[in-house]
PDB file of C-alpha atoms and ligand atoms in Angstrom:
ATOM      1  CA  MET A1195       0.000   0.000   0.000  1.00  0.00           C
ATOM      2  CA  THR A1196       2.992   2.330  -0.280  1.00  0.00           C
ATOM      3  CA  MET A1197       2.644   5.139  -2.751  1.00  0.00           C
ATOM      4  CA  THR A1198       5.320   7.253  -4.335  1.00  0.00           C
ATOM      5  CA  SER A1199       5.157  10.968  -3.772  1.00  0.00           C
ATOM      6  CA  THR A1200       4.098  11.383  -7.415  1.00  0.00           C
ATOM      7  CA  ASP A1201       0.987   9.387  -6.607  1.00  0.00           C
ATOM      8  CA  ASP A1202       0.474  11.434  -3.469  1.00  0.00           C
ATOM      9  CA  ALA A1203       0.800  14.659  -5.439  1.00  0.00           C
ATOM     10  CA  THR A1204      -1.837  13.404  -7.876  1.00  0.00           C
ATOM     11  CA  LEU A1205      -4.041  12.370  -4.970  1.00  0.00           C
ATOM     12  CA  LEU A1206      -3.818  15.841  -3.444  1.00  0.00           C
ATOM     13  CA  ARG A1207      -4.599  17.548  -6.744  1.00  0.00           C
ATOM     14  CA  ASP A1208      -7.512  15.196  -7.412  1.00  0.00           C
ATOM     15  CA  ARG A1209      -9.058  16.242  -4.100  1.00  0.00           C
ATOM     16  CA  GLY A1210      -8.503  19.903  -4.854  1.00  0.00           C
ATOM     17  CA  LEU A1211      -5.613  20.389  -2.444  1.00  0.00           C
ATOM     18  CA  ARG A1212      -2.453  22.260  -3.259  1.00  0.00           C
ATOM     19  CA  VAL A1213       0.632  20.043  -3.273  1.00  0.00           C
ATOM     20  CA  THR A1214       2.978  21.185  -0.525  1.00  0.00           C
ATOM     21  CA  SER A1215       6.081  19.544   0.878  1.00  0.00           C
ATOM     22  CA  ALA A1216       4.460  19.491   4.320  1.00  0.00           C
ATOM     23  CA  ARG A1217       1.379  17.634   3.056  1.00  0.00           C
ATOM     24  CA  LEU A1218       3.542  15.135   1.176  1.00  0.00           C
ATOM     25  CA  ALA A1219       5.680  14.615   4.273  1.00  0.00           C
ATOM     26  CA  VAL A1220       2.587  14.029   6.427  1.00  0.00           C
ATOM     27  CA  LEU A1221       1.380  11.399   3.955  1.00  0.00           C
ATOM     28  CA  ARG A1222       4.815   9.742   3.962  1.00  0.00           C
ATOM     29  CA  ALA A1223       4.803   9.732   7.760  1.00  0.00           C
ATOM     30  CA  LEU A1224       1.426   7.988   7.794  1.00  0.00           C
ATOM     31  CA  ASP A1225       2.612   5.503   5.164  1.00  0.00           C
ATOM     32  CA  GLY A1226       5.261   4.379   7.591  1.00  0.00           C
ATOM     33  CA  HIS A1227       3.031   4.340  10.623  1.00  0.00           C
ATOM     34  CA  GLN A1228      -0.738   3.905  10.639  1.00  0.00           C
ATOM     35  CA  HIS A1229      -2.726   5.185  13.629  1.00  0.00           C
ATOM     36  CA  SER A1230      -0.187   7.903  14.369  1.00  0.00           C
ATOM     37  CA  THR A1231      -1.008  10.664  16.786  1.00  0.00           C
ATOM     38  CA  ALA A1232      -0.449  14.239  15.648  1.00  0.00           C
ATOM     39  CA  ASP A1233       2.679  14.260  17.832  1.00  0.00           C
ATOM     40  CA  ASP A1234       3.994  11.152  16.062  1.00  0.00           C
ATOM     41  CA  VAL A1235       3.409  12.861  12.728  1.00  0.00           C
ATOM     42  CA  VAL A1236       5.167  16.053  13.875  1.00  0.00           C
ATOM     43  CA  ARG A1237       8.222  13.989  14.880  1.00  0.00           C
ATOM     44  CA  ALA A1238       8.272  12.060  11.595  1.00  0.00           C
ATOM     45  CA  VAL A1239       7.817  15.176   9.481  1.00  0.00           C
ATOM     46  CA  ARG A1240      10.623  16.937  11.360  1.00  0.00           C
ATOM     47  CA  ASP A1241      12.914  13.958  10.712  1.00  0.00           C
ATOM     48  CA  ASP A1242      11.923  14.195   7.077  1.00  0.00           C
ATOM     49  CA  LEU A1243      11.869  17.931   6.333  1.00  0.00           C
ATOM     50  CA  GLY A1244      14.067  19.327   9.062  1.00  0.00           C
ATOM     51  CA  SER A1245      11.792  21.861  10.669  1.00  0.00           C
ATOM     52  CA  VAL A1246       8.071  22.350  10.568  1.00  0.00           C
ATOM     53  CA  SER A1247       5.701  23.948  13.040  1.00  0.00           C
ATOM     54  CA  VAL A1248       3.261  21.886  15.053  1.00  0.00           C
ATOM     55  CA  GLN A1249       0.477  24.103  13.736  1.00  0.00           C
ATOM     56  CA  ALA A1250       1.488  23.387  10.127  1.00  0.00           C
ATOM     57  CA  VAL A1251       1.220  19.647  10.749  1.00  0.00           C
ATOM     58  CA  TYR A1252      -2.171  20.046  12.435  1.00  0.00           C
ATOM     59  CA  ASP A1253      -3.341  22.129   9.479  1.00  0.00           C
ATOM     60  CA  CYS A1254      -2.181  19.403   7.074  1.00  0.00           C
ATOM     61  CA  LEU A1255      -3.913  16.666   9.056  1.00  0.00           C
ATOM     62  CA  HIS A1256      -7.089  18.714   9.158  1.00  0.00           C
ATOM     63  CA  ALA A1257      -7.059  19.392   5.408  1.00  0.00           C
ATOM     64  CA  LEU A1258      -6.226  15.777   4.548  1.00  0.00           C
ATOM     65  CA  SER A1259      -8.960  14.404   6.824  1.00  0.00           C
ATOM     66  CA  ALA A1260     -11.505  16.883   5.485  1.00  0.00           C
ATOM     67  CA  VAL A1261     -11.137  15.524   1.944  1.00  0.00           C
ATOM     68  CA  GLY A1262     -10.967  11.892   3.034  1.00  0.00           C
ATOM     69  CA  ILE A1263      -7.341  11.154   2.122  1.00  0.00           C
ATOM     70  CA  VAL A1264      -6.655  10.547   5.794  1.00  0.00           C
ATOM     71  CA  ARG A1265      -8.983   9.024   8.345  1.00  0.00           C
ATOM     72  CA  ARG A1266      -9.112  10.441  11.844  1.00  0.00           C
ATOM     73  CA  MET A1267     -10.325   8.408  14.773  1.00  0.00           C
ATOM     74  CA  GLU A1268     -10.405   9.549  18.344  1.00  0.00           C
ATOM     75  CA  PRO A1269     -10.725   6.857  21.011  1.00  0.00           C
ATOM     76  CA  ALA A1270     -12.321   8.342  24.121  1.00  0.00           C
ATOM     77  CA  GLY A1271      -9.653   9.397  26.612  1.00  0.00           C
ATOM     78  CA  HIS A1272      -6.801   9.012  24.116  1.00  0.00           C
ATOM     79  CA  PRO A1273      -5.328  11.370  21.531  1.00  0.00           C
ATOM     80  CA  ALA A1274      -6.734  11.291  17.996  1.00  0.00           C
ATOM     81  CA  ARG A1275      -5.073   8.874  15.573  1.00  0.00           C
ATOM     82  CA  TYR A1276      -4.591   9.335  11.866  1.00  0.00           C
ATOM     83  CA  GLU A1277      -4.284   6.700   9.167  1.00  0.00           C
ATOM     84  CA  ARG A1278      -4.236   6.354   5.412  1.00  0.00           C
ATOM     85  CA  ARG A1279      -6.405   3.264   5.313  1.00  0.00           C
ATOM     86  CA  VAL A1280      -9.666   4.889   4.268  1.00  0.00           C
ATOM     87  CA  GLY A1281     -12.938   3.903   2.684  1.00  0.00           C
ATOM     88  CA  ASP A1282     -12.997   0.224   3.647  1.00  0.00           C
ATOM     89  CA  ASN A1283     -15.233   0.531   6.718  1.00  0.00           C
ATOM     90  CA  HIS A1284     -12.660  -1.168   8.931  1.00  0.00           C
ATOM     91  CA  HIS A1285     -12.943  -0.995  12.680  1.00  0.00           C
ATOM     92  CA  HIS A1286     -10.523  -0.605  15.553  1.00  0.00           C
ATOM     93  CA  VAL A1287      -9.629  -2.385  18.724  1.00  0.00           C
ATOM     94  CA  VAL A1288      -8.177  -0.040  21.331  1.00  0.00           C
ATOM     95  CA  CYS A1289      -6.231  -0.885  24.470  1.00  0.00           C
ATOM     96  CA  ARG A1290      -7.894   0.802  27.428  1.00  0.00           C
ATOM     97  CA  ALA A1291      -4.586   0.963  29.311  1.00  0.00           C
ATOM     98  CA  CYS A1292      -1.938   2.140  26.824  1.00  0.00           C
ATOM     99  CA  GLY A1293      -4.079   3.367  23.935  1.00  0.00           C
ATOM    100  CA  ALA A1294      -2.574   0.963  21.369  1.00  0.00           C
ATOM    101  CA  VAL A1295      -4.781   0.700  18.280  1.00  0.00           C
ATOM    102  CA  SER A1296      -5.129  -2.163  15.814  1.00  0.00           C
ATOM    103  CA  ASP A1297      -7.251  -2.516  12.708  1.00  0.00           C
ATOM    104  CA  VAL A1298     -10.137  -4.937  12.673  1.00  0.00           C
ATOM    105  CA  ASP A1299     -11.272  -5.810   9.188  1.00  0.00           C
ATOM    106  CA  CYS A1300     -14.896  -5.350   8.369  1.00  0.00           C
ATOM    107  CA  ALA A1301     -16.433  -8.819   8.568  1.00  0.00           C
ATOM    108  CA  VAL A1302     -18.740  -8.230   5.631  1.00  0.00           C
ATOM    109  CA  GLY A1303     -16.497  -6.211   3.329  1.00  0.00           C
ATOM    110  CA  ALA A1304     -18.962  -3.440   2.557  1.00  0.00           C
ATOM    111  CA  ALA A1305     -20.362  -0.572   4.568  1.00  0.00           C
ATOM    112  CA  PRO A1306     -22.374  -0.622   6.698  1.00  0.00           C
ATOM    113  CA  CYS A1307     -21.320  -4.045   7.902  1.00  0.00           C
ATOM    114  CA  LEU A1308     -23.470  -3.632  10.974  1.00  0.00           C
ATOM    115  CA  LEU A1309     -26.994  -2.323  11.293  1.00  0.00           C
ATOM    116  CA  PRO A1310     -28.508  -0.865  14.446  1.00  0.00           C
ATOM    117  CA  SER A1311     -31.426  -2.678  16.024  1.00  0.00           C
ATOM    118  CA  ASP A1312     -33.411   0.489  15.360  1.00  0.00           C
ATOM    119  CA  THR A1313     -32.338   2.954  12.634  1.00  0.00           C
ATOM    120  CA  HIS A1314     -34.853   5.587  13.864  1.00  0.00           C
ATOM    121  CA  GLY A1315     -35.610   6.157  10.203  1.00  0.00           C
ATOM    122  CA  TYR A1316     -32.020   7.125   9.328  1.00  0.00           C
ATOM    123  CA  ALA A1317     -30.475   5.912   6.089  1.00  0.00           C
ATOM    124  CA  VAL A1318     -27.467   4.236   7.700  1.00  0.00           C
ATOM    125  CA  ASP A1319     -24.456   3.892   5.407  1.00  0.00           C
ATOM    126  CA  LEU A1320     -21.531   3.475   7.787  1.00  0.00           C
ATOM    127  CA  ALA A1321     -20.731   1.612  10.966  1.00  0.00           C
ATOM    128  CA  GLU A1322     -17.667   2.645  12.934  1.00  0.00           C
ATOM    129  CA  VAL A1323     -17.052   0.250  15.773  1.00  0.00           C
ATOM    130  CA  THR A1324     -14.446   0.664  18.499  1.00  0.00           C
ATOM    131  CA  PHE A1325     -13.724  -2.491  20.459  1.00  0.00           C
ATOM    132  CA  TRP A1326     -12.149  -1.857  23.851  1.00  0.00           C
ATOM    133  CA  GLY A1327      -9.955  -4.146  25.898  1.00  0.00           C
ATOM    134  CA  LEU A1328      -6.375  -4.759  26.901  1.00  0.00           C
ATOM    135  CA  CYS A1329      -3.595  -5.326  24.382  1.00  0.00           C
ATOM    136  CA  PRO A1330      -1.509  -8.501  24.913  1.00  0.00           C
ATOM    137  CA  ALA A1331       1.307  -6.552  26.618  1.00  0.00           C
ATOM    138  CA  CYS A1332      -1.012  -4.771  29.058  1.00  0.00           C
ATOM    139  CA  ALA A1333      -3.020  -7.936  29.686  1.00  0.00           C
ATOM    140  CA  ALA A1334       0.175  -9.799  30.584  1.00  0.00           C
ATOM    141  CA  GLU A1335       1.206  -6.966  32.895  1.00  0.00           C
ATOM    142  CA  SER A1336      -2.124  -6.768  34.688  1.00  0.00           C
ATOM    143  CA  ALA A1337      -2.569 -10.535  35.127  1.00  0.00           C
ATOM    144  CA  PRO A1338      -1.962 -11.435  38.755  1.00  0.00           C
ATOM    145  CA  ALA A1339       1.066 -13.718  38.978  1.00  0.00           C
ATOM    146  CA  GLY A1340       0.192 -17.377  39.401  1.00  0.00           C
ATOM    147  CA  GLU A1341      -3.535 -16.779  39.061  1.00  0.00           C
ATOM    148  CA  PRO A1342      -5.229 -19.498  37.027  1.00  0.00           C
ATOM    149  CA  SER A1343      -7.051 -18.068  34.017  1.00  0.00           C
ATOM    150  CA  SER A1344     -10.411 -19.524  35.035  1.00  0.00           C
ATOM    151  CA  ASN A1345     -12.988 -16.928  36.004  1.00  0.00           C
ATOM    152  CA  THR A1346     -13.814 -18.062  39.527  1.00  0.00           C
ATOM    153  CA  PRO A1347     -15.448 -15.169  41.391  1.00  0.00           C
TER     154      PRO A1347
HETATM  155 ZN1   ZN B 331      -1.934  -1.818  26.069  1.00  0.00          ZN
HETATM  156 ZN1   ZN B 332      -7.274   1.699  11.147  1.00  0.00          ZN
END
């Protein structure tokens, strides 16, 4: 799923965005790391371009999300994450403890893969599910030592 910057430039133009080195660098940063926080992106873009303001990166992320090149998801209580995997109605599993995020493929393959028990008359076309739990690392850390994994009260 890696794209050259020529493709990215085309993508930006197709969505009516001006091609800037900052926008291209943000896209490259997200290529290398899905579900990045804005801070992660700032660090990656600085490694890439030398210097760039935090505000410039936020502006890029905002513009890219607004036209759907980048998807923004914000798990409650954790910073927003940005990713380039868009338009496939995939879901996320989030670690309640450390905020790690992983993709969960849509089980059906087309949006909305899930319908509410009552649509209240809405024409539902998207389901965005966040599964919450503990990632393997945090689960291992929080498991009491020597405790059998049966769920005896
Ligand atoms: Zn975790
Ligand atoms: Zn994702």
